Amino acid sequence: MTIRLYDLAAAEDDRRFSPYCWRVRLALAHKGLEVETVPWRFTEKDTIAFSGQGSVPVLVDGESVVHDSWAIADYLDETYPQRPLFACEQARAAGLFIKHWTEQVLQPAVLRVIVHDVLVHLHEKDKAYYRETRERRLGARIEDIAADRAANFERLDSALTILRSTLAANPYVGGGEPNFADHIVFGAFQWARVCSDIPLVELHDPVCEWRQRMLDAYDGLAAKAIACSA
Amino acid sequence: MTIRLYDLAAAEDDRRFSPYCWRVRLALAHKGLEVETVPWRFTEKDTIAFSGQGSVPVLVDGESVVHDSWAIADYLDETYPQRPLFACEQARAAGLFIKHWTEQVLQPAVLRVIVHDVLVHLHEKDKAYYRETRERRLGARIEDIAADRAANFERLDSALTILRSTLAANPYVGGGEPNFADHIVFGAFQWARVCSDIPLVELHDPVCEWRQRMLDAYDGLAAKAIACSA
């Protein structure tokens, strides 16, 4: 039975932009698992009510229903031990640190840069929900946040220094090969790429070169996705 | 032959405060290796000129001379494979990310809080060097930085959120047991503890509880050190 994944979609069914869902898409590809994705919008809470909560990713695998990208990764490593998402328990523990950094530092910095471009691409029925939740979270109007470009890029560049230093030493966050820490961090870049043509990093930046490696990984899964930038 | 470590000292030979040297002390204890430490001051560049540079830690093990805490950890894991500092290559790769976070975010935030307390404890011959290098790095007078307590604590607390989320899930940054990532992060807390009585975190904070576990680890190596706070 094929694994099913409820995956956040924009106006078009095929424009998939959630950084959290991309983590799972990459994790499934890492393990060589097939998946059937179901386009889902922010306001379709009823469709995933069976999962007991209102956000994607939601993974359905036979009788198992798992939500939250970190819990899904754990489920996949337990259920399908081939090509583990983390090679050892210590790597998983450190991956949790990188997850919190991604969610508390990187993604908020990326959001400010792309917040208006995401709005533009959303399905009409999601736009009011998105504006209300994001403006409450960020404490300002979406248009005003997007207009503050210099400050947004300064914040992003400051966040990226840690990633840049790390990727100057190794081709992947996980070392010689990508692991789930790469999927987590790259999710933020794919989110931006799918919705926005604003480049987050300059060419020849180690982060840009890693981003290209992640786009090409798994038979170009991320590179082939409908997107606004290369 | 006993391993020798050149270790930054304050006015008293026994007050050892470098966060980078503490990483190495803990790493040696982790492996059960004996060490003879040599007190060293910032301005004693000649004493460690044989290492080809001017900072500690410098580790001397027979014919081998290694400087830089990360390089020392690699050297120790290669030379003494027992009780590895990282359990797998992916854990080491993620440890590098945590090292860069510690050096680019955590330590600069801690420094602002304790910068004046460190000055007070230094050997007289180091005070001018310390003032000049730190004031240049921070772009302000030490006394003015220290006086900005509210801003310093806000910055520190913001830095600690990632660590706090991580330690809410696991007893150590390395997972169930401490690894070199714990030594790296804890070095910043021991640096503060040795020189300052300002508490960095509140009781019952997961970070505070982890800090206590690290103080108690390795037969209380860090707890037994001369310090200004519990």
Coordinates of C-alpha atoms in Angstrom, one line a residue:
Chain A
M1 CA 0.0 0.0 0.0
T2 CA 1.4 3.4 -1.0
I3 CA 2.2 5.9 1.7
R4 CA -0.1 9.0 1.5
L5 CA 1.1 12.5 2.5
Y6 CA -1.2 15.5 2.9
D7 CA 1.0 18.3 1.5
L8 CA 0.3 22.0 1.6
A9 CA -0.5 23.4 -1.9
A10 CA -0.8 27.0 -3.3
A11 CA -3.4 28.1 -5.9
E12 CA -2.2 25.4 -8.2
D13 CA -2.4 21.8 -6.9
D14 CA 1.2 21.2 -7.9
R15 CA 2.8 24.2 -6.2
R16 CA 3.9 22.6 -2.9
F17 CA 5.6 25.1 -0.6
S18 CA 5.5 24.0 3.0
P19 CA 9.0 23.7 4.5
Y20 CA 7.7 21.0 6.9
C21 CA 6.2 18.9 4.1
W22 CA 9.4 19.2 2.1
R23 CA 11.3 17.7 5.0
V24 CA 9.1 14.6 4.7
R25 CA 9.2 14.5 0.9
L26 CA 13.0 14.4 1.1
A27 CA 13.0 11.9 3.9
L28 CA 10.8 9.5 1.9
A29 CA 13.0 9.9 -1.1
H30 CA 16.1 9.4 1.1
K31 CA 14.7 6.0 2.0
G32 CA 13.5 5.2 -1.5
L33 CA 9.9 5.1 -0.4
E34 CA 7.1 5.9 -2.9
V35 CA 4.5 8.4 -1.8
E36 CA 1.2 9.7 -3.1
T37 CA 0.8 13.3 -2.1
V38 CA -2.6 14.9 -1.6
P39 CA -2.8 18.7 -2.1
W40 CA -4.2 20.4 1.0
R41 CA -4.9 24.0 1.9
F42 CA -4.6 25.8 5.2
T43 CA -8.4 26.1 5.6
E44 CA -9.2 22.5 4.9
K45 CA -9.0 21.5 8.5
D46 CA -11.9 19.0 8.1
T47 CA -9.9 17.0 5.6
I48 CA -7.2 16.1 8.1
A49 CA -9.4 16.1 11.3
F50 CA -8.8 12.3 11.4
S51 CA -5.2 13.1 12.4
G52 CA -6.4 14.8 15.6
Q53 CA -5.0 18.2 14.7
G54 CA -5.0 20.8 11.9
S55 CA -1.6 21.1 10.3
V56 CA 0.3 19.2 7.6
P57 CA 2.4 17.2 7.0
V58 CA 0.1 14.3 7.8
L59 CA 1.4 10.9 6.8
V60 CA -0.9 7.9 6.3
D61 CA 0.7 4.5 6.0
G62 CA -1.8 1.7 6.2
E63 CA -3.3 1.9 9.7
S64 CA -0.7 4.4 10.9
V65 CA -1.5 8.2 10.9
V66 CA 1.4 10.4 11.9
H67 CA 1.7 14.2 12.0
D68 CA 4.5 16.6 12.7
S69 CA 7.7 16.3 10.5
W70 CA 10.0 15.2 13.4
A71 CA 7.5 12.5 14.5
I72 CA 7.2 11.3 10.9
A73 CA 11.0 11.0 10.6
D74 CA 11.0 8.9 13.8
Y75 CA 8.2 6.8 12.4
L76 CA 10.0 6.3 9.1
D77 CA 13.3 5.3 10.8
E78 CA 11.5 2.8 13.0
T79 CA 9.3 1.3 10.4
Y80 CA 11.7 1.4 7.4
P81 CA 15.2 1.1 8.9
Q82 CA 16.9 1.1 5.5
R83 CA 19.0 4.3 4.8
P84 CA 18.4 5.8 8.2
L85 CA 17.6 9.5 8.4
F86 CA 20.2 9.7 11.3
A87 CA 23.1 7.3 11.5
C88 CA 23.2 7.3 15.3
E89 CA 21.4 8.5 18.3
Q90 CA 23.8 11.4 18.8
A91 CA 23.2 12.6 15.3
R92 CA 19.5 12.6 16.0
A93 CA 20.0 14.5 19.2
A94 CA 22.1 17.2 17.4
G95 CA 19.5 17.2 14.6
L96 CA 16.9 18.3 17.2
F97 CA 19.1 21.3 18.0
I98 CA 19.3 22.1 14.2
K99 CA 15.6 21.7 13.9
H100 CA 15.0 24.3 16.7
W101 CA 17.5 26.7 15.1
T102 CA 15.8 26.3 11.7
E103 CA 12.4 27.0 13.3
Q104 CA 13.4 29.7 15.7
V105 CA 16.0 31.6 13.6
L106 CA 16.2 30.6 10.0
Q107 CA 12.5 30.2 9.0
P108 CA 11.4 33.4 10.7
A109 CA 14.2 35.2 8.8
V110 CA 13.2 33.6 5.5
L111 CA 9.5 34.3 6.2
R112 CA 10.1 38.1 6.4
V113 CA 11.8 38.0 3.0
I114 CA 9.1 35.9 1.2
V115 CA 6.0 36.7 3.2
H116 CA 4.3 38.7 0.5
D117 CA 5.4 36.4 -2.3
V118 CA 3.8 33.4 -0.5
L119 CA 0.5 35.4 -0.1
V120 CA 0.4 36.1 -3.9
H121 CA 0.7 32.4 -4.7
L122 CA -1.9 31.1 -2.2
H123 CA -5.3 29.7 -3.1
E124 CA -7.9 32.4 -2.8
K125 CA -9.6 30.6 0.0
D126 CA -6.4 30.6 2.1
K127 CA -5.5 34.2 1.7
A128 CA -7.5 35.7 4.6
Y129 CA -6.3 32.9 7.0
Y130 CA -2.7 33.4 6.0
R131 CA -2.8 37.2 6.3
E132 CA -4.4 37.1 9.7
T133 CA -2.1 34.4 11.2
R134 CA 1.1 35.8 9.8
E135 CA 0.3 39.4 10.6
R136 CA -0.5 38.4 14.2
R137 CA 2.8 36.4 14.4
L138 CA 4.9 39.2 12.9
G139 CA 3.1 42.1 14.5
A140 CA 2.9 44.1 11.2
R141 CA 1.1 44.2 7.9
I142 CA 2.5 41.8 5.3
E143 CA 3.2 44.6 2.8
D144 CA 5.1 46.6 5.4
I145 CA 7.3 43.6 6.4
A146 CA 8.1 42.9 2.7
A147 CA 9.0 46.5 2.1
D148 CA 11.6 46.5 4.8
R149 CA 14.0 44.6 2.5
A150 CA 17.4 45.9 3.9
A151 CA 16.5 44.9 7.4
N152 CA 15.1 41.5 6.3
F153 CA 18.3 40.7 4.4
E154 CA 20.5 41.7 7.2
R155 CA 18.6 39.4 9.6
L156 CA 18.7 36.6 7.1
D157 CA 22.4 37.0 6.5
S158 CA 23.1 37.1 10.2
A159 CA 21.2 33.8 10.6
L160 CA 23.1 32.2 7.7
T161 CA 26.6 32.7 9.1
I162 CA 26.4 29.6 11.3
L163 CA 25.2 27.5 8.3
R164 CA 27.8 29.0 6.1
S165 CA 30.7 28.2 8.5
T166 CA 29.4 24.6 8.8
L167 CA 29.0 24.1 5.0
A168 CA 32.5 25.6 4.4
A169 CA 33.8 22.4 6.1
N170 CA 31.4 19.7 4.8
P171 CA 29.3 19.2 1.7
Y172 CA 26.2 18.6 3.8
V173 CA 24.9 19.5 7.3
G174 CA 25.0 15.8 7.9
G175 CA 28.7 15.5 6.8
G176 CA 29.6 13.7 3.6
E177 CA 26.0 12.7 2.8
P178 CA 22.7 14.4 3.5
N179 CA 20.7 13.3 6.4
F180 CA 17.4 14.6 8.0
A181 CA 19.2 17.7 9.3
D182 CA 19.8 18.7 5.7
H183 CA 16.1 18.0 4.8
I184 CA 15.1 20.3 7.7
V185 CA 17.3 23.2 6.8
F186 CA 16.8 22.8 3.0
G187 CA 13.0 22.8 3.6
A188 CA 13.3 26.6 4.3
F189 CA 15.2 27.2 1.0
Q190 CA 12.7 25.1 -1.0
W191 CA 9.8 27.0 0.6
A192 CA 11.3 30.3 -0.6
R193 CA 12.2 28.9 -4.1
V194 CA 8.7 27.6 -4.7
C195 CA 7.0 30.9 -3.9
S196 CA 9.5 33.6 -4.6
D197 CA 12.1 34.7 -7.1
I198 CA 14.1 36.6 -4.5
P199 CA 17.5 34.9 -4.1
L200 CA 18.3 34.1 -0.5
V201 CA 22.0 33.6 -1.0
E202 CA 24.6 34.6 -3.5
L203 CA 26.3 32.3 -6.0
H204 CA 29.6 30.8 -4.7
D205 CA 28.4 31.1 -1.2
P206 CA 28.9 27.6 0.4
V207 CA 25.2 27.8 1.3
C208 CA 24.3 28.3 -2.3
E209 CA 26.4 25.4 -3.4
W210 CA 24.9 23.1 -0.8
R211 CA 21.4 24.3 -1.8
Q212 CA 22.2 23.2 -5.4
R213 CA 23.4 19.8 -4.1
M214 CA 20.1 19.4 -2.3
L215 CA 18.1 20.4 -5.4
D216 CA 20.0 17.7 -7.4
A217 CA 19.7 15.0 -4.7
Y218 CA 17.3 12.1 -5.0
D219 CA 17.0 12.4 -8.7
G220 CA 16.4 16.1 -8.6
L221 CA 13.2 15.7 -6.6
A222 CA 13.3 19.3 -5.3
A223 CA 14.7 20.7 -8.6
K224 CA 11.8 19.3 -10.6
A225 CA 9.1 20.9 -8.4
I226 CA 7.1 23.9 -9.6
A227 CA 8.9 26.9 -8.4
C228 CA 9.6 30.6 -9.0
S229 CA 13.4 30.5 -9.0
A230 CA 16.2 28.3 -10.3
Chain B
M1 CA 53.9 10.1 29.2
T2 CA 51.2 12.4 30.6
I3 CA 49.4 14.7 28.2
R4 CA 50.1 18.4 28.9
L5 CA 47.6 21.2 28.3
Y6 CA 48.3 24.9 28.3
D7 CA 45.3 26.3 30.0
L8 CA 44.2 30.0 30.4
A9 CA 44.5 31.2 34.0
A10 CA 43.3 34.3 35.8
A11 CA 45.2 36.1 38.6
E12 CA 45.4 32.8 40.5
D13 CA 47.1 29.9 38.8
D14 CA 44.1 27.7 39.7
R15 CA 41.3 29.9 38.3
R16 CA 40.9 28.4 34.8
F17 CA 38.3 30.2 32.7
S18 CA 38.7 29.7 29.0
P19 CA 35.6 28.1 27.4
Y20 CA 37.8 26.6 24.7
C21 CA 40.2 25.0 27.3
W22 CA 37.2 23.7 29.3
R23 CA 36.1 21.8 26.1
V24 CA 39.4 20.0 26.1
R25 CA 39.4 19.3 29.9
L26 CA 36.0 17.7 29.6
A27 CA 37.0 15.8 26.4
L28 CA 40.0 14.4 28.2
A29 CA 37.9 13.4 31.2
H30 CA 35.3 11.9 28.9
K31 CA 38.0 9.5 27.6
G32 CA 39.5 8.9 31.0
L33 CA 42.8 10.5 30.0
E34 CA 45.1 12.1 32.6
V35 CA 46.3 15.6 31.9
E36 CA 48.8 17.9 33.5
T37 CA 47.6 21.5 32.9
V38 CA 50.0 24.4 32.7
P39 CA 48.6 27.8 33.7
W40 CA 49.0 30.3 30.9
R41 CA 48.1 34.0 30.4
F42 CA 47.0 35.9 27.3
T43 CA 50.3 37.8 27.1
E44 CA 52.6 34.8 27.4
K45 CA 52.7 34.3 23.6
D46 CA 56.4 33.2 23.8
T47 CA 55.6 30.2 26.0
I48 CA 53.4 28.6 23.3
A49 CA 55.2 29.9 20.3
F50 CA 56.3 26.3 19.7
S51 CA 52.7 25.6 18.7
G52 CA 53.0 28.0 15.8
Q53 CA 50.3 30.4 17.1
G54 CA 49.3 32.4 20.1
S55 CA 46.2 31.0 21.7
V56 CA 45.3 28.2 24.0
P57 CA 44.3 25.4 24.3
V58 CA 47.6 23.9 23.2
L59 CA 47.9 20.1 23.8
V60 CA 51.2 18.4 24.0
D61 CA 51.2 14.6 23.8
G62 CA 54.7 13.2 23.3
E63 CA 55.8 14.4 20.0
S64 CA 52.4 15.7 19.0
V65 CA 51.5 19.4 19.5
V66 CA 47.9 20.3 18.7
H67 CA 46.1 23.6 19.0
D68 CA 42.4 24.6 18.5
S69 CA 39.8 22.8 20.6
W70 CA 38.1 21.2 17.5
A71 CA 41.4 19.9 16.1
I72 CA 42.3 18.6 19.6
A73 CA 39.0 16.7 19.8
D74 CA 39.7 15.1 16.4
Y75 CA 43.3 14.3 17.5
L76 CA 42.0 12.6 20.7
D77 CA 39.3 10.6 18.8
E78 CA 42.0 9.4 16.3
T79 CA 44.7 8.7 18.9
Y80 CA 42.5 7.4 21.7
P81 CA 39.4 5.8 20.1
Q82 CA 37.9 4.7 23.5
R83 CA 34.8 6.5 24.5
P84 CA 34.5 8.6 21.3
L85 CA 33.7 12.3 21.6
F86 CA 31.2 11.7 18.7
A87 CA 29.5 8.4 18.2
C88 CA 29.4 8.7 14.4
E89 CA 30.5 11.0 11.5
Q90 CA 27.0 12.6 11.3
A91 CA 27.2 13.5 15.0
R92 CA 30.5 15.1 14.4
A93 CA 29.2 17.1 11.4
A94 CA 26.2 18.3 13.5
G95 CA 28.6 19.1 16.3
L96 CA 30.4 21.5 14.0
F97 CA 27.1 23.4 13.5
I98 CA 26.7 23.5 17.3
K99 CA 30.3 24.8 17.7
H100 CA 29.6 27.6 15.2
W101 CA 26.4 28.5 17.1
T102 CA 28.2 28.5 20.4
E103 CA 31.0 30.8 19.0
Q104 CA 28.8 33.1 17.0
V105 CA 25.7 33.4 19.1
L106 CA 26.0 31.9 22.7
Q107 CA 29.5 33.0 23.6
P108 CA 29.1 36.6 22.4
A109 CA 25.9 36.9 24.4
V110 CA 27.6 35.4 27.5
L111 CA 30.6 37.7 27.0
R112 CA 28.5 40.9 27.3
V113 CA 27.1 39.7 30.6
I114 CA 30.4 38.7 32.2
V115 CA 32.9 40.9 30.4
H116 CA 33.6 43.1 33.4
D117 CA 33.7 40.2 35.9
V118 CA 36.4 38.5 33.7
L119 CA 38.5 41.7 33.7
V120 CA 38.4 41.9 37.5
H121 CA 39.7 38.3 37.8
L122 CA 42.6 38.6 35.3
H123 CA 46.2 38.6 36.1
E124 CA 47.5 42.3 36.2
K125 CA 49.7 41.7 33.2
D126 CA 46.7 40.6 31.0
K127 CA 44.3 43.4 31.8
A128 CA 45.5 45.9 29.2
Y129 CA 45.5 43.2 26.5
Y130 CA 42.0 42.0 27.4
R131 CA 40.6 45.5 27.6
E132 CA 42.0 46.5 24.2
T133 CA 41.0 43.3 22.3
R134 CA 37.5 43.0 23.9
E135 CA 36.6 46.7 23.5
R136 CA 37.7 46.6 19.9
R137 CA 35.6 43.4 19.3
L138 CA 32.5 44.8 21.1
G139 CA 32.9 48.4 19.9
A140 CA 32.4 49.9 23.4
R141 CA 34.0 50.3 26.8
I142 CA 33.8 47.2 29.0
E143 CA 32.1 49.2 31.8
D144 CA 29.4 50.5 29.4
I145 CA 28.7 47.0 28.0
A146 CA 28.4 45.5 31.5
A147 CA 26.1 48.3 32.6
D148 CA 23.6 47.5 29.8
R149 CA 22.2 44.6 31.9
A150 CA 18.7 44.4 30.6
A151 CA 19.8 44.3 26.9
N152 CA 22.5 41.8 27.7
F153 CA 20.1 39.5 29.4
E154 CA 17.5 39.9 26.6
R155 CA 20.2 38.9 24.0
L156 CA 21.3 35.9 26.2
D157 CA 17.8 34.7 26.8
S158 CA 17.0 34.9 23.1
A159 CA 20.1 32.9 22.3
L160 CA 19.2 30.2 24.9
T161 CA 15.7 29.4 23.5
I162 CA 17.2 26.9 21.0
L163 CA 19.2 25.2 23.7
R164 CA 16.3 25.2 26.0
S165 CA 14.0 23.5 23.4
T166 CA 16.7 20.9 22.7
L167 CA 17.3 20.1 26.4
A168 CA 13.5 19.9 27.1
A169 CA 13.6 16.7 25.0
N170 CA 16.9 15.1 26.0
P171 CA 19.2 15.2 29.1
Y172 CA 22.2 16.2 27.0
V173 CA 22.9 18.0 23.7
G174 CA 24.4 14.7 22.7
G175 CA 21.2 12.8 23.6
G176 CA 21.2 10.3 26.5
E177 CA 24.9 10.9 27.4
P178 CA 27.1 13.9 27.0
N179 CA 29.4 14.2 23.9
F180 CA 31.7 16.8 22.6
A181 CA 28.8 19.1 21.7
D182 CA 27.9 19.2 25.4
H183 CA 31.6 20.1 26.2
I184 CA 31.5 22.9 23.6
V185 CA 28.2 24.4 24.9
F186 CA 29.0 23.9 28.6
G187 CA 32.4 25.6 28.2
A188 CA 30.5 28.9 27.8
F189 CA 28.7 28.3 31.1
Q190 CA 31.8 27.2 33.0
W191 CA 33.6 30.3 31.7
A192 CA 30.9 32.5 33.3
R193 CA 30.8 30.4 36.5
V194 CA 34.5 30.7 37.1
C195 CA 34.6 34.5 36.7
S196 CA 31.2 35.7 37.7
D197 CA 28.5 35.3 40.2
I198 CA 25.8 36.5 37.8
P199 CA 23.4 33.5 37.1
L200 CA 22.9 33.0 33.4
V201 CA 19.8 30.8 33.7
E202 CA 17.0 30.4 36.3
L203 CA 16.5 27.3 38.4
H204 CA 14.2 24.7 36.9
D205 CA 15.1 25.9 33.4
P206 CA 16.0 22.8 31.4
V207 CA 19.3 24.6 30.6
C208 CA 20.0 25.0 34.3
E209 CA 19.3 21.3 35.0
W210 CA 21.6 20.3 32.2
R211 CA 24.3 22.7 33.5
Q212 CA 24.1 20.9 36.8
R213 CA 24.4 17.5 35.1
M214 CA 27.5 18.8 33.3
L215 CA 29.0 20.1 36.6
D216 CA 28.5 16.7 38.2
A217 CA 29.8 14.7 35.2
Y218 CA 33.3 13.1 35.2
D219 CA 33.5 13.0 39.0
G220 CA 32.5 16.6 39.3
L221 CA 35.5 17.9 37.3
A222 CA 33.8 21.2 36.5
A223 CA 32.0 21.5 39.9
K224 CA 35.4 21.2 41.8
A225 CA 37.0 24.0 39.8
I226 CA 37.6 27.4 41.6
A227 CA 34.6 29.5 40.6
C228 CA 32.5 32.5 41.7
S229 CA 29.1 30.7 41.6
A230 CA 27.6 27.4 42.5

